Short mmCIF file of C-alpha atoms in Angstrom, two decimals:
data_model
loop_
_atom_site.label_atom_id
_atom_site.label_comp_id
_atom_site.label_asym_id
_atom_site.label_seq_id
_atom_site.Cartn_x
_atom_site.Cartn_y
_atom_site.Cartn_z
CA MET A 1 175.09 130.60 21.41
CA GLY A 2 174.60 130.23 25.10
CA TYR A 3 176.90 133.03 26.28
CA LYS A 4 177.64 136.64 25.43
CA THR A 5 181.20 137.45 24.70
CA ASP A 6 181.31 141.10 25.79
CA TRP A 7 183.99 140.32 28.33
CA PHE A 8 186.24 138.48 25.92
CA ASN A 9 188.21 141.23 24.14
CA GLY A 10 191.37 143.23 24.83
CA ILE A 11 194.81 142.14 26.17
CA PHE A 12 195.24 138.94 28.17
CA PRO A 13 198.65 137.78 29.38
CA ALA A 14 199.31 134.05 29.19
CA LEU A 15 200.73 134.07 32.70
CA VAL A 16 204.00 132.30 33.38
CA THR A 17 203.86 129.91 36.37
CA PRO A 18 206.46 130.37 39.15
CA PHE A 19 207.56 127.12 40.69
CA THR A 20 209.27 125.89 43.87
CA ALA A 21 210.69 122.41 44.29
CA GLU A 22 207.30 121.37 45.77
CA GLY A 23 204.94 123.03 43.43
CA VAL A 24 203.45 126.36 42.44
CA ASP A 25 205.26 129.36 44.11
CA GLU A 26 202.12 131.11 45.52
CA ASP A 27 203.85 134.29 46.64
CA ALA A 28 205.61 134.81 43.36
CA TYR A 29 202.43 134.08 41.40
CA ARG A 30 200.45 136.59 43.33
CA ALA A 31 203.16 139.23 42.77
CA LEU A 32 203.12 138.52 39.03
CA ILE A 33 199.32 138.92 38.86
CA ARG A 34 199.51 142.21 40.85
CA PHE A 35 202.21 143.41 38.41
CA VAL A 36 200.11 142.87 35.28
CA LEU A 37 196.56 143.41 36.65
CA PRO A 38 196.34 147.22 36.15
CA HIS A 39 197.10 146.91 32.46
CA VAL A 40 195.14 143.96 31.24
CA ASP A 41 191.51 142.96 30.34
CA GLY A 42 191.80 139.41 31.57
CA VAL A 43 194.39 136.80 32.60
CA VAL A 44 195.11 133.25 31.47
CA PRO A 45 196.57 130.87 33.97
CA CYS A 46 197.97 127.51 32.92
CA GLY A 47 198.35 128.28 29.17
CA THR A 48 201.29 127.33 27.01
CA THR A 49 203.48 130.10 28.48
CA GLY A 50 202.33 128.89 31.94
CA GLU A 51 203.98 125.41 31.25
CA PHE A 52 200.67 123.59 31.74
CA SER A 53 202.10 120.50 30.04
CA TYR A 54 204.82 120.29 32.78
CA MET A 55 202.29 120.53 35.63
CA THR A 56 200.26 117.86 37.45
CA GLN A 57 196.53 118.26 37.55
CA GLU A 58 196.67 119.29 41.17
CA GLU A 59 199.30 121.93 40.38
CA ARG A 60 197.06 123.31 37.64
CA LYS A 61 194.13 123.43 39.94
CA ARG A 62 196.18 125.19 42.55
CA ALA A 63 197.49 127.77 40.14
CA ILE A 64 193.87 128.52 38.98
CA GLU A 65 192.73 128.84 42.59
CA ILE A 66 195.48 131.24 43.39
CA CYS A 67 194.79 133.35 40.25
CA LEU A 68 191.03 133.53 41.01
CA ASP A 69 191.73 134.60 44.56
CA GLU A 70 194.30 137.28 43.65
CA VAL A 71 192.29 138.63 40.77
CA ASP A 72 189.11 138.74 42.89
CA GLY A 73 186.71 139.50 40.13
CA GLN A 74 188.64 142.57 38.80
CA VAL A 75 189.08 141.00 35.33
CA PRO A 76 187.98 137.69 33.75
CA VAL A 77 189.99 134.59 34.30
CA LEU A 78 190.28 132.27 31.33
CA ALA A 79 191.85 129.10 32.56
CA GLY A 80 193.90 126.69 30.41
CA THR A 81 192.25 123.26 30.89
CA GLY A 82 193.39 121.38 27.78
CA CYS A 83 194.94 117.92 28.28
CA THR A 84 196.11 115.16 25.96
CA THR A 85 192.92 113.19 26.46
CA THR A 86 189.29 114.16 26.10
CA ARG A 87 188.53 112.50 29.49
CA ASP A 88 191.03 114.55 31.40
CA THR A 89 190.15 117.75 29.56
CA VAL A 90 186.42 117.36 30.42
CA ALA A 91 187.27 116.56 34.01
CA LEU A 92 189.57 119.64 34.46
CA THR A 93 187.13 121.90 32.69
CA ALA A 94 184.26 120.74 34.94
CA TRP A 95 186.46 121.40 38.01
CA ALA A 96 187.31 124.86 36.67
CA ARG A 97 183.65 125.65 36.22
CA GLU A 98 182.95 124.80 39.81
CA ALA A 99 186.04 126.87 40.96
CA GLY A 100 184.45 129.96 39.37
CA VAL A 101 186.56 130.76 36.27
CA ASP A 102 184.88 132.87 33.57
CA GLY A 103 185.95 130.49 30.73
CA ALA A 104 188.28 127.84 29.73
CA LEU A 105 191.02 127.98 27.08
CA VAL A 106 191.15 124.50 25.57
CA VAL A 107 194.06 123.59 23.32
CA ALA A 108 193.48 121.06 20.49
CA PRO A 109 194.32 117.56 21.61
CA TYR A 110 197.98 117.27 21.06
CA PHE A 111 200.88 114.90 20.38
CA LEU A 112 199.08 112.07 18.61
CA LYS A 113 197.70 114.42 15.85
CA PRO A 114 194.03 113.52 15.81
CA SER A 115 192.02 114.01 12.56
CA PHE A 116 189.76 117.03 12.12
CA ASN A 117 186.64 114.95 12.98
CA GLU A 118 188.37 113.68 16.13
CA VAL A 119 189.19 117.29 17.05
CA TYR A 120 185.51 118.14 16.50
CA ASP A 121 184.38 115.32 18.76
CA HIS A 122 186.83 116.37 21.44
CA PHE A 123 185.51 119.93 21.55
CA GLN A 124 181.97 118.75 21.33
CA ALA A 125 182.53 116.74 24.59
CA VAL A 126 184.25 119.67 26.32
CA ASP A 127 181.48 122.06 25.22
CA GLY A 128 178.98 119.78 27.10
CA VAL A 129 180.58 120.76 30.40
CA GLY A 130 178.55 124.02 30.27
CA LEU A 131 181.44 126.44 30.69
CA PRO A 132 182.31 129.18 28.13
CA ILE A 133 185.00 127.63 25.92
CA VAL A 134 187.74 129.16 23.83
CA MET A 135 189.27 126.88 21.26
CA TYR A 136 193.06 127.19 21.15
CA ASN A 137 194.87 126.68 17.84
CA ILE A 138 198.65 126.28 18.19
CA PRO A 139 199.79 123.90 15.62
CA GLN A 140 203.57 124.41 16.26
CA CYS A 141 202.98 122.83 19.63
CA ALA A 142 199.84 120.63 19.28
CA GLY A 143 200.70 119.28 15.84
CA THR A 144 197.14 119.87 14.69
CA HIS A 145 196.16 122.92 12.68
CA PHE A 146 192.44 123.92 12.67
CA LYS A 147 191.08 124.39 9.20
CA TRP A 148 188.28 126.92 8.72
CA TRP A 149 185.70 124.21 8.21
CA THR A 150 186.64 122.60 11.55
CA ALA A 151 186.53 125.95 13.34
CA GLU A 152 183.40 127.06 11.58
CA GLY A 153 181.53 123.92 12.39
CA GLY A 154 182.58 123.76 15.98
CA LEU A 155 182.15 127.39 16.84
CA LEU A 156 178.68 127.67 15.29
CA ASP A 157 177.41 124.24 16.33
CA PHE A 158 178.38 124.28 20.01
CA ASP A 159 176.29 126.08 22.64
CA ASN A 160 179.17 127.17 24.97
CA THR A 161 182.01 127.95 22.59
CA ILE A 162 182.54 131.71 22.67
CA GLY A 163 185.81 132.11 20.82
CA ILE A 164 189.10 130.95 19.26
CA LYS A 165 192.64 131.85 20.09
CA ASP A 166 194.86 131.47 17.07
CA SER A 167 198.62 131.30 17.75
CA SER A 168 199.58 129.84 14.37
CA GLY A 169 200.70 133.19 12.91
CA ASP A 170 198.85 132.13 9.77
CA LEU A 171 197.12 135.31 8.75
CA PRO A 172 195.29 133.75 5.76
CA PHE A 173 193.72 131.31 8.26
CA MET A 174 192.69 134.15 10.52
CA GLU A 175 191.15 135.99 7.62
CA ALA A 176 189.11 132.83 6.90
CA LEU A 177 187.87 132.95 10.50
CA PHE A 178 186.87 136.58 10.06
CA GLU A 179 184.96 135.59 6.97
CA LYS A 180 183.22 132.59 8.60
CA VAL A 181 182.62 133.43 12.26
CA LYS A 182 183.36 137.12 12.90
CA GLY A 183 180.67 138.64 15.04
CA ASP A 184 179.39 135.28 16.29
CA VAL A 185 182.38 134.57 18.54
CA SER A 186 185.51 136.45 19.69
CA ILE A 187 188.71 135.85 17.77
CA PHE A 188 191.99 136.33 19.55
CA VAL A 189 195.45 136.45 18.12
CA GLY A 190 198.07 134.55 20.08
CA HIS A 191 201.19 135.17 18.00
CA ASP A 192 202.98 138.14 19.38
CA GLU A 193 204.73 139.06 16.11
CA VAL A 194 201.50 139.74 14.17
CA VAL A 195 199.33 141.38 16.83
CA GLN A 196 198.72 144.75 15.22
CA ALA A 197 198.08 143.24 11.79
CA ALA A 198 195.57 140.80 13.26
CA LEU A 199 193.82 143.50 15.34
CA ALA A 200 193.63 145.82 12.32
CA ALA A 201 192.23 142.95 10.30
CA GLY A 202 189.44 142.37 12.84
CA ALA A 203 190.72 140.34 15.84
CA ASP A 204 188.94 141.19 19.08
CA GLY A 205 192.09 141.02 21.25
CA ALA A 206 195.29 139.14 21.98
CA ILE A 207 196.49 136.45 24.43
CA LEU A 208 200.28 136.84 24.64
CA ALA A 209 203.33 135.53 26.27
CA SER A 210 205.10 138.90 26.14
CA ALA A 211 202.15 140.55 27.87
CA ASN A 212 203.79 139.25 31.01
CA LEU A 213 206.52 141.82 30.32
CA ILE A 214 204.80 144.72 28.48
CA PRO A 215 201.03 144.58 29.03
CA ASP A 216 200.73 148.34 29.09
CA LEU A 217 202.40 148.61 25.69
CA TRP A 218 200.21 145.99 24.15
CA GLN A 219 197.32 148.19 25.44
CA ASN A 220 198.76 151.01 23.42
CA VAL A 221 198.61 148.82 20.33
CA TYR A 222 195.08 147.61 21.11
CA ARG A 223 193.50 150.93 21.95
CA ALA A 224 195.15 152.77 19.06
CA THR A 225 193.70 150.18 16.66
CA GLN A 226 190.28 150.32 18.29
CA GLU A 227 190.28 154.15 17.81
CA GLY A 228 191.24 153.80 14.18
CA ASP A 229 194.73 155.29 14.65
CA LEU A 230 196.61 152.64 12.76
CA LYS A 231 199.72 154.73 12.34
CA THR A 232 200.25 154.88 16.15
CA ALA A 233 199.38 151.19 16.46
CA GLN A 234 201.90 150.27 13.83
CA GLU A 235 204.60 152.41 15.48
CA TRP A 236 204.07 150.62 18.82
CA GLN A 237 204.19 147.27 17.19
CA GLN A 238 207.45 148.19 15.55
CA LYS A 239 208.83 149.42 18.93
CA VAL A 240 208.17 146.12 20.60
CA GLN A 241 208.91 143.87 17.57
CA LYS A 242 212.47 142.86 18.47
CA LEU A 243 211.54 142.08 22.05
CA VAL A 244 208.61 139.91 21.10
CA ARG A 245 210.69 138.22 18.39
CA ILE A 246 213.23 137.20 21.02
CA VAL A 247 210.43 135.99 23.30
CA VAL A 248 208.52 134.03 20.64
CA ARG A 249 211.51 132.46 18.90
CA CYS A 250 213.86 131.85 21.81
CA GLY A 251 212.11 129.81 24.48
CA ALA A 252 209.13 132.05 25.45
CA ASN A 253 208.67 130.58 29.00
CA GLN A 254 212.21 131.12 30.12
CA ALA A 255 212.50 134.36 28.22
CA CYS A 256 209.52 135.84 29.98
CA LYS A 257 210.77 134.63 33.37
CA GLU A 258 214.25 136.03 32.93
CA GLY A 259 212.85 139.29 31.48
CA LEU A 260 210.60 139.72 34.52
CA ARG A 261 213.56 139.02 36.84
CA LEU A 262 215.52 141.74 35.03
CA MET A 263 212.52 144.09 35.80
CA GLY A 264 212.52 143.18 39.48
CA VAL A 265 209.68 140.52 39.43
CA ASP A 266 211.37 137.21 40.31
CA VAL A 267 209.30 134.27 39.13
CA GLY A 268 212.14 131.72 39.03
CA ASP A 269 213.03 129.57 36.08
CA SER A 270 211.16 127.09 33.88
CA ARG A 271 210.85 123.45 34.64
CA HIS A 272 213.12 120.80 33.12
CA PRO A 273 213.72 119.95 30.30
CA ILE A 274 213.90 123.74 29.86
CA VAL A 275 217.05 125.14 31.46
CA PRO A 276 218.63 128.59 31.68
CA GLY A 277 220.98 129.05 28.82
CA GLY A 278 219.27 126.45 26.64
CA ALA A 279 216.50 127.48 24.23
CA PHE A 280 216.78 130.93 25.69
CA ARG A 281 220.46 131.58 25.28
CA ARG A 282 222.76 133.86 27.25
CA GLU A 283 223.19 136.15 24.21
CA ASP A 284 219.36 136.33 23.94
CA ARG A 285 219.10 137.48 27.50
CA GLU A 286 221.53 140.36 26.80
CA GLU A 287 219.57 141.45 23.77
CA LEU A 288 216.28 141.19 25.76
CA ARG A 289 217.79 143.35 28.44
CA LEU A 290 218.63 146.05 25.88
CA GLN A 291 215.12 145.95 24.57
CA LEU A 292 213.59 146.27 28.00
CA GLU A 293 215.84 149.31 28.61
CA ALA A 294 214.87 150.91 25.29
CA LEU A 295 211.13 150.44 26.19
CA GLY A 296 211.61 152.05 29.65
CA LYS A 297 211.05 148.70 31.54
CA ILE A 298 214.45 148.84 33.15
CA GLU A 299 215.21 152.27 34.60
CA LYS A 300 218.54 153.89 35.24
CA SER A 301 219.78 154.11 38.81
CA SER A 302 222.82 155.53 40.45
CA VAL A 303 225.80 153.16 40.92
CA THR A 304 229.17 154.10 42.48
CA TYR A 305 232.38 153.21 40.76
CA LEU A 306 235.56 153.13 43.01
CA VAL A 307 238.56 153.45 40.55
CA GLY A 308 241.92 154.07 42.19
CA ASP A 309 241.33 157.09 44.47
CA LYS A 310 238.25 158.18 42.54
CA GLU A 311 234.68 157.70 43.65
CA VAL A 312 232.39 158.27 40.68
CA ALA A 313 228.64 158.08 40.72
CA THR A 314 227.13 156.95 37.36
CA ASP A 315 223.53 156.40 36.18
CA LEU A 316 223.14 153.12 34.39
CA PHE A 317 220.58 150.47 33.71
CA ALA A 318 221.23 148.40 36.81
CA THR A 319 219.64 145.01 37.48
CA HIS A 320 219.73 142.56 40.38
CA HIS A 321 223.24 141.46 39.20
CA THR A 322 224.82 144.91 39.07
CA PRO A 323 227.09 145.47 42.15
CA ASP A 324 227.17 148.75 44.03
CA PRO A 325 229.82 149.85 44.42
CA VAL A 326 231.84 148.55 41.42
CA THR A 327 235.31 147.88 42.76
CA ASP A 328 238.58 145.99 42.03
CA TRP A 329 239.69 147.43 38.71
CA THR A 330 242.93 145.33 38.55
CA MET A 331 241.46 143.22 35.82
CA LYS A 332 237.83 142.65 34.84
CA VAL A 333 236.92 139.91 32.42
CA GLY A 334 233.91 139.88 30.03
CA GLU A 335 232.84 137.54 27.14
CA GLY A 336 230.19 138.12 24.45
CA PHE A 337 228.88 136.04 21.60
CA ALA A 338 226.56 137.16 18.71
CA GLY A 339 225.28 135.44 15.65
CA PRO A 340 224.06 134.08 13.14
CA PRO A 341 224.84 133.47 10.36
CA PHE A 342 227.63 131.14 11.19
CA GLN A 343 230.40 132.63 9.12
CA GLU A 344 229.71 136.13 10.41
CA LEU A 345 229.30 135.26 14.13
CA ALA A 346 231.26 137.21 16.60
CA HIS A 347 233.00 136.20 19.73
CA VAL A 348 234.69 138.74 21.94
CA ASP A 349 236.93 138.17 24.99
CA LEU A 350 237.58 141.41 26.84
CA LEU A 351 239.74 142.69 29.63
CA ILE A 352 239.14 145.97 31.46
CA GLY A 353 241.68 147.27 34.02
CA LEU A 354 243.66 150.25 35.24
CA LYS A 355 245.84 151.92 32.63
CA ASP A 356 248.74 151.88 35.16
CA GLY A 357 247.98 148.23 36.03
CA PRO A 358 248.38 144.81 34.28
CA VAL A 359 246.00 145.60 31.42
CA GLY A 360 247.67 148.85 30.55
CA ARG A 361 251.13 147.34 30.79
CA ALA A 362 250.00 144.44 28.55
CA ILE A 363 248.85 146.88 25.87
CA GLU A 364 252.23 148.70 25.95
CA ARG A 365 254.21 145.49 25.78
CA SER A 366 252.09 143.99 22.97
CA LEU A 367 252.40 147.06 20.73
CA THR A 368 256.13 147.19 21.36
CA GLU A 369 256.90 143.48 20.85
CA TRP A 370 254.35 142.58 18.12
CA GLY A 371 252.90 145.71 16.67
CA GLU A 372 250.42 146.13 13.90
CA ASP A 373 252.14 143.63 11.63
CA ARG A 374 250.14 140.93 13.57
CA GLY A 375 246.94 142.85 13.34
CA LEU A 376 247.07 144.52 16.75
CA ARG A 377 245.86 148.07 16.75
CA THR A 378 244.69 150.76 19.10
CA ILE A 379 241.10 151.68 18.12
CA ALA A 380 240.29 154.18 20.88
CA GLY A 381 242.17 156.65 23.12
CA ARG A 382 239.56 157.25 25.84
CA PRO A 383 239.44 154.62 27.17
CA GLU A 384 242.73 153.28 25.54
CA THR A 385 241.58 150.14 23.67
CA LEU A 386 243.72 147.52 22.01
CA LEU A 387 241.96 145.28 19.47
CA VAL A 388 243.58 141.86 18.92
CA PRO A 389 242.42 139.42 16.18
CA THR A 390 241.68 135.82 17.43
CA VAL A 391 242.41 134.49 13.85
CA THR A 392 245.56 135.61 12.09
CA ILE A 393 244.81 138.03 9.28
CA ARG A 394 246.21 136.67 6.05
CA THR A 395 244.29 138.39 3.16
CA ALA A 396 243.27 141.89 2.25
CA GLU A 397 239.63 140.86 2.40
CA GLN A 398 240.03 139.54 5.95
CA ARG A 399 241.76 142.84 6.87
CA LYS A 400 238.71 144.79 5.47
CA LEU A 401 236.38 142.56 7.56
CA PHE A 402 238.44 143.09 10.62
CA GLU A 403 238.19 146.80 10.13
CA ARG A 404 234.40 146.42 10.14
CA ALA A 405 234.73 144.39 13.35
CA ALA A 406 236.76 147.28 14.75
CA ALA A 407 233.96 149.64 13.91
CA GLY A 408 231.47 147.46 15.73
CA VAL A 409 233.65 147.33 18.88
CA LYS A 410 234.07 151.07 18.73
CA LEU A 411 230.38 151.66 18.58
CA ALA A 412 229.93 149.36 21.60
CA ILE A 413 232.39 151.39 23.58
CA GLU A 414 230.74 154.61 22.57
CA LEU A 415 227.31 153.47 23.61
CA SER A 416 228.71 152.00 26.86
CA ILE A 417 230.03 155.53 27.60
CA GLU A 418 226.63 156.99 26.69
CA ASP A 419 224.56 154.64 28.86
CA GLY A 420 226.85 155.01 31.88
CA PHE A 421 228.63 151.62 32.08
CA LEU A 422 231.93 153.36 31.11
CA PRO A 423 231.46 156.74 32.83
CA GLU A 424 233.35 159.70 31.41
CA PRO A 425 235.39 160.54 34.61
CA ILE A 426 237.20 157.23 34.63
CA LEU A 427 238.04 156.98 30.82
CA ASP A 428 241.65 158.28 31.33
CA ASP A 429 242.20 155.80 34.09
CA ILE A 430 241.26 152.49 32.46
CA ALA A 431 242.31 150.47 29.43
CA LEU A 432 240.62 147.71 27.37
CA ILE A 433 241.98 144.75 25.52
CA VAL A 434 239.44 143.25 23.11
CA ASN A 435 240.13 139.89 21.48
CA ALA A 436 237.74 139.67 18.47
CA PHE A 437 236.92 136.66 16.29
CA VAL A 438 236.26 137.17 12.61
CA HIS A 439 235.61 133.86 10.80
CA PRO A 440 238.06 133.33 7.90
CA ALA A 441 235.09 132.46 5.60
CA ALA A 442 233.04 135.58 6.56
CA SER A 443 231.77 137.75 3.73
CA ILE A 444 228.87 139.94 4.93
CA ALA A 445 230.74 142.94 6.15
CA LYS A 446 227.72 144.64 7.74
CA ARG A 447 226.84 141.53 9.74
CA VAL A 448 230.41 141.21 10.96
CA GLU A 449 230.30 144.82 12.22
CA PHE A 450 226.85 144.40 13.80
CA ASN A 451 227.66 141.14 15.51
CA ASN A 452 230.93 142.46 16.90
CA TYR A 453 229.05 145.47 18.22
CA LYS A 454 226.59 143.24 20.08
CA ALA A 455 229.23 140.85 21.43
CA ALA A 456 231.43 143.71 22.64
CA ARG A 457 228.58 145.61 24.28
CA HIS A 458 227.49 142.49 26.13
CA ALA A 459 231.11 141.72 27.12
CA ILE A 460 231.64 145.21 28.54
CA ARG A 461 228.58 144.87 30.74
CA LYS A 462 229.50 141.36 31.87
CA ALA A 463 233.04 142.61 32.83
CA ILE A 464 231.70 145.57 34.85
CA GLU A 465 229.08 143.39 36.62
CA GLY A 466 231.38 140.48 37.18
CA ARG A 467 229.02 138.08 35.31
CA PRO A 468 228.37 135.31 35.09
CA VAL A 469 228.01 135.21 38.90
CA VAL A 470 228.03 131.87 40.71
CA GLU A 471 224.27 131.59 40.88
CA GLU A 472 224.11 131.97 37.03
CA LEU A 473 226.81 129.27 36.57
CA LYS A 474 224.93 126.87 38.87
CA ALA A 475 221.62 127.54 37.13
CA GLU A 476 223.22 126.97 33.67
CA LYS A 477 225.23 123.91 34.47
CA ALA A 478 222.91 121.58 32.56
CA ALA A 479 223.06 123.67 29.35
CA ALA A 480 226.74 124.30 29.64
CA ARG A 481 227.67 120.62 29.87
CA HIS A 482 225.70 119.66 26.71
CA PRO A 483 228.04 118.12 24.08
CA PHE A 484 226.34 119.96 21.27
CA ARG A 485 226.27 123.40 22.72
CA TYR A 486 228.36 126.10 21.28
CA ALA A 487 230.21 127.50 24.33
CA PRO A 488 233.16 129.76 23.34
#
């Protein structure tokens, strides 16, 4: 082997790429690098999460130049240089060598699904550039899955290949890599959901999309594993597991970008065809927000509520969309959606307003004129909350399921009081009307309750914050107009 791999271990974020209409957003990119730099062992510009396949060659070069300049030798820079053709990959890798990167992350040639021998020939040509190379296996995107014999041959035959990044999530394949090449090259896990298991099994580090958001927490997993404290490492993996599941399975590029924006690091949106509200849905963002809060990545701050003649300060998890002060309590509207499965999905329309205003009067009139014979019922006194079924309740089983939906809505209200969005001093002044959907064919009671909890909690926040705001609606217009989108 021509190179030592001492530098290739630890936690490397696969950096997202901020864009302007003209190209790479240099200021935002530098801010992102400064954000992650204290917590990482290296950085990867122009990887999959960096949307390299949506960038021109000149844009990729510029992103790498910016990254090298901002990092300034503090950690290694492993630049993504893989292209669809061998010719272009060799050319970009040669350019990256001259630019001063520490190594190149080279994805398997993708789209046309070359054979294993053709993959071998491709990497042999790239290896000839003379830059440390990390082979990148991501079959869910490239359409080509390394087999151990391909990896073993390439990694041990080539002079400049120092490692492999495996994003397949295929742990038996990774175990085969440990058997064949462990100790000769570095082996990195690239699938966020199995990081701790891979590290414990012998991986040298991780290159991760979610390390844009939580690089310090991934260091907790890595260091605990290195120290042999598997219990602590497992506990940290479990703490971050829901967040990384959302990122990995729900449009990682846009998920990371919106998560960073919630944390105060604005890196814009992904390039088309990815759009806000598409692969990363609105309900996914609300869940990601809750996970970032739980992990301490969005901190509470003081916000003033002006309700009638009251001025109430409350501590809540505010983001860039949270108004301060929160005013105009005549009628606030919120909507939430949560699923799957399909039959147990929940859709909540919600009104919040003054008890002596239109919302309070609507509750009084509804109970007087229709009553509980139509399924209407008051489920809380502080704040007064009327629950209304979207679908007429016709059977005893439907009534039982609606009771579970009511329990979910009540929990959402309780936690909204606890986290400051419905502060205690205003509970006697406001009222809620919650229109809840329970599918007539639903059968899994626990899921009905859980989905209604999620939908109601999101709806309460949206009502308080007046969301979606105009900027969100404009950004989501492409997703919202799609004829196959579920848009309640």
